[in-house]
């Protein structure tokens, strides 16, 4: 499984191959990824089967939604760990949402991944392979309504990327230096692991940070996000401020809107105040309900009113679309549904 080996060490897998062959392979893996080793036409036919299995996962299920412009893959590692990735086509870019862990240990009450619990960290190569697979798929068969190049990568699938820091770091390095993505095209979303936020701020790649805030006061936040008890909002805001100051990059504040919990005028004012202070962009996304939680999304007019309140208070805010709802493409939902179906 060549993606599990750092690109610099690929030669050690094929010690008898000349260096230029290894360079060719490296390009097939990262620069112009293809779906099967057989399609690596510049490599000798005898070498190609030795690259199998090419991917560190099997694609166990594929679901298409939004008239084919969203595709979700359920991926299974040889050890049985499962995780997922979602590819979404928009007119000007195609975005991959990938996983950094199988499951998640953070236990956020509204999140299907959190309800499922933690299975294991993903290796760097397992994260990068999700992007390479998406790029290969796009070249072979573009999604309707979007470009055939992978534009953006967001770490918003399963798992908490900053709780798997070393692997995340190596994945970012390969996405930028091997696959050629711009750091600006990559977003790392975190529930607020402050030490990881500060480390990420010091890395050479100018990635975007998305902070999953969800509440403007510590008590409301702790009811949704257990980690809030460890890191109070004031400290999170300070860490986000340091991130954007060091980078000259705006952070994004994620806000999953839940009826009767964080959709009040008071919360809207609190979000606006934090967004204005940080000069951050707020993304409001109505909750995608999960089976194990009683939380519900507010009705559409309440969502609009909330967003309007935040905007009127001077903040930069958008309501994020609910792409992939029809196929449960948000946050661990395909896997939890299949887990329910399995007796
Ligand atoms: N662990 C990281 C990244 C993965 S979750 C984080 O929490 O930021 C990616 C985003 O999906 C987060 O903003 C999270 O709050 C949001 N999310 C999780 N469950 C959701 C649901 N059921 N409906 C809507 N958004 C959800
Ligand atoms: Fe983990 Fe993020 Fe889900 Fe929380 S919202 S349980 S941190 S994946």
JSON list of C-alpha atoms and ligand atoms in Angstrom, two decimals, residues 110-111 155-157 159-161 189-191 212 214 254 256 285-288 290 331 333, ligand 1:
[
{"chain": "A", "resi": 110, "resn": "UNK", "atom": "CA", "xyz": [-25.13, 16.38, 18.34]},
{"chain": "A", "resi": 111, "resn": "UNK", "atom": "CA", "xyz": [-22.57, 14.54, 16.18]},
{"chain": "A", "resi": 155, "resn": "UNK", "atom": "CA", "xyz": [-10.81, 18.20, 7.38]},
{"chain": "A", "resi": 156, "resn": "UNK", "atom": "CA", "xyz": [-14.49, 18.04, 8.35]},
{"chain": "A", "resi": 157, "resn": "UNK", "atom": "CA", "xyz": [-15.21, 14.35, 8.01]},
{"chain": "A", "resi": 159, "resn": "UNK", "atom": "CA", "xyz": [-12.50, 12.72, 13.74]},
{"chain": "A", "resi": 160, "resn": "UNK", "atom": "CA", "xyz": [-10.72, 15.59, 15.44]},
{"chain": "A", "resi": 161, "resn": "UNK", "atom": "CA", "xyz": [-7.67, 16.40, 13.32]},
{"chain": "A", "resi": 189, "resn": "UNK", "atom": "CA", "xyz": [-11.68, 22.13, 11.37]},
{"chain": "A", "resi": 190, "resn": "UNK", "atom": "CA", "xyz": [-11.25, 21.71, 15.13]},
{"chain": "A", "resi": 191, "resn": "UNK", "atom": "CA", "xyz": [-13.53, 21.46, 18.11]},
{"chain": "A", "resi": 212, "resn": "UNK", "atom": "CA", "xyz": [-16.32, 24.76, 15.82]},
{"chain": "A", "resi": 214, "resn": "UNK", "atom": "CA", "xyz": [-21.40, 26.43, 18.52]},
{"chain": "A", "resi": 254, "resn": "UNK", "atom": "CA", "xyz": [-18.54, 27.04, 12.70]},
{"chain": "A", "resi": 256, "resn": "UNK", "atom": "CA", "xyz": [-24.22, 24.13, 14.15]},
{"chain": "A", "resi": 285, "resn": "UNK", "atom": "CA", "xyz": [-25.26, 25.33, 9.50]},
{"chain": "A", "resi": 286, "resn": "UNK", "atom": "CA", "xyz": [-28.60, 23.96, 10.63]},
{"chain": "A", "resi": 287, "resn": "UNK", "atom": "CA", "xyz": [-28.20, 20.71, 12.56]},
{"chain": "A", "resi": 288, "resn": "UNK", "atom": "CA", "xyz": [-28.42, 17.49, 10.62]},
{"chain": "A", "resi": 290, "resn": "UNK", "atom": "CA", "xyz": [-28.76, 12.16, 14.31]},
{"chain": "A", "resi": 331, "resn": "UNK", "atom": "CA", "xyz": [-20.35, 13.92, 9.73]},
{"chain": "A", "resi": 333, "resn": "UNK", "atom": "CA", "xyz": [-23.92, 9.55, 9.38]},
{"chain": "B", "resi": 1, "resn": "LIG", "atom": "N1", "xyz": [-13.82, 17.35, 14.81]},
{"chain": "B", "resi": 1, "resn": "LIG", "atom": "C1", "xyz": [-13.75, 18.51, 14.00]},
{"chain": "B", "resi": 1, "resn": "LIG", "atom": "C2", "xyz": [-13.95, 18.25, 12.52]},
{"chain": "B", "resi": 1, "resn": "LIG", "atom": "C3", "xyz": [-14.98, 17.24, 12.13]},
{"chain": "B", "resi": 1, "resn": "LIG", "atom": "S1", "xyz": [-16.67, 17.72, 12.43]},
{"chain": "B", "resi": 1, "resn": "LIG", "atom": "C4", "xyz": [-14.75, 19.55, 14.49]},
{"chain": "B", "resi": 1, "resn": "LIG", "atom": "O1", "xyz": [-15.57, 19.23, 15.35]},
{"chain": "B", "resi": 1, "resn": "LIG", "atom": "O2", "xyz": [-14.63, 20.69, 14.05]},
{"chain": "B", "resi": 1, "resn": "LIG", "atom": "C5", "xyz": [-16.89, 18.95, 11.15]},
{"chain": "B", "resi": 1, "resn": "LIG", "atom": "C6", "xyz": [-18.04, 19.90, 11.43]},
{"chain": "B", "resi": 1, "resn": "LIG", "atom": "O3", "xyz": [-19.29, 19.24, 11.39]},
{"chain": "B", "resi": 1, "resn": "LIG", "atom": "C7", "xyz": [-17.94, 20.56, 12.81]},
{"chain": "B", "resi": 1, "resn": "LIG", "atom": "O4", "xyz": [-18.13, 21.95, 12.70]},
{"chain": "B", "resi": 1, "resn": "LIG", "atom": "C8", "xyz": [-19.09, 19.90, 13.54]},
{"chain": "B", "resi": 1, "resn": "LIG", "atom": "O5", "xyz": [-19.57, 20.69, 14.57]},
{"chain": "B", "resi": 1, "resn": "LIG", "atom": "C9", "xyz": [-20.10, 19.70, 12.44]},
{"chain": "B", "resi": 1, "resn": "LIG", "atom": "N2", "xyz": [-21.15, 18.74, 12.77]},
{"chain": "B", "resi": 1, "resn": "LIG", "atom": "C10", "xyz": [-21.01, 17.58, 13.45]},
{"chain": "B", "resi": 1, "resn": "LIG", "atom": "N3", "xyz": [-22.20, 16.95, 13.56]},
{"chain": "B", "resi": 1, "resn": "LIG", "atom": "C11", "xyz": [-23.10, 17.70, 12.90]},
{"chain": "B", "resi": 1, "resn": "LIG", "atom": "C12", "xyz": [-24.51, 17.57, 12.63]},
{"chain": "B", "resi": 1, "resn": "LIG", "atom": "N4", "xyz": [-25.18, 16.52, 13.08]},
{"chain": "B", "resi": 1, "resn": "LIG", "atom": "N5", "xyz": [-25.12, 18.55, 11.93]},
{"chain": "B", "resi": 1, "resn": "LIG", "atom": "C13", "xyz": [-24.42, 19.61, 11.47]},
{"chain": "B", "resi": 1, "resn": "LIG", "atom": "N6", "xyz": [-23.10, 19.80, 11.68]},
{"chain": "B", "resi": 1, "resn": "LIG", "atom": "C14", "xyz": [-22.44, 18.85, 12.40]}
]
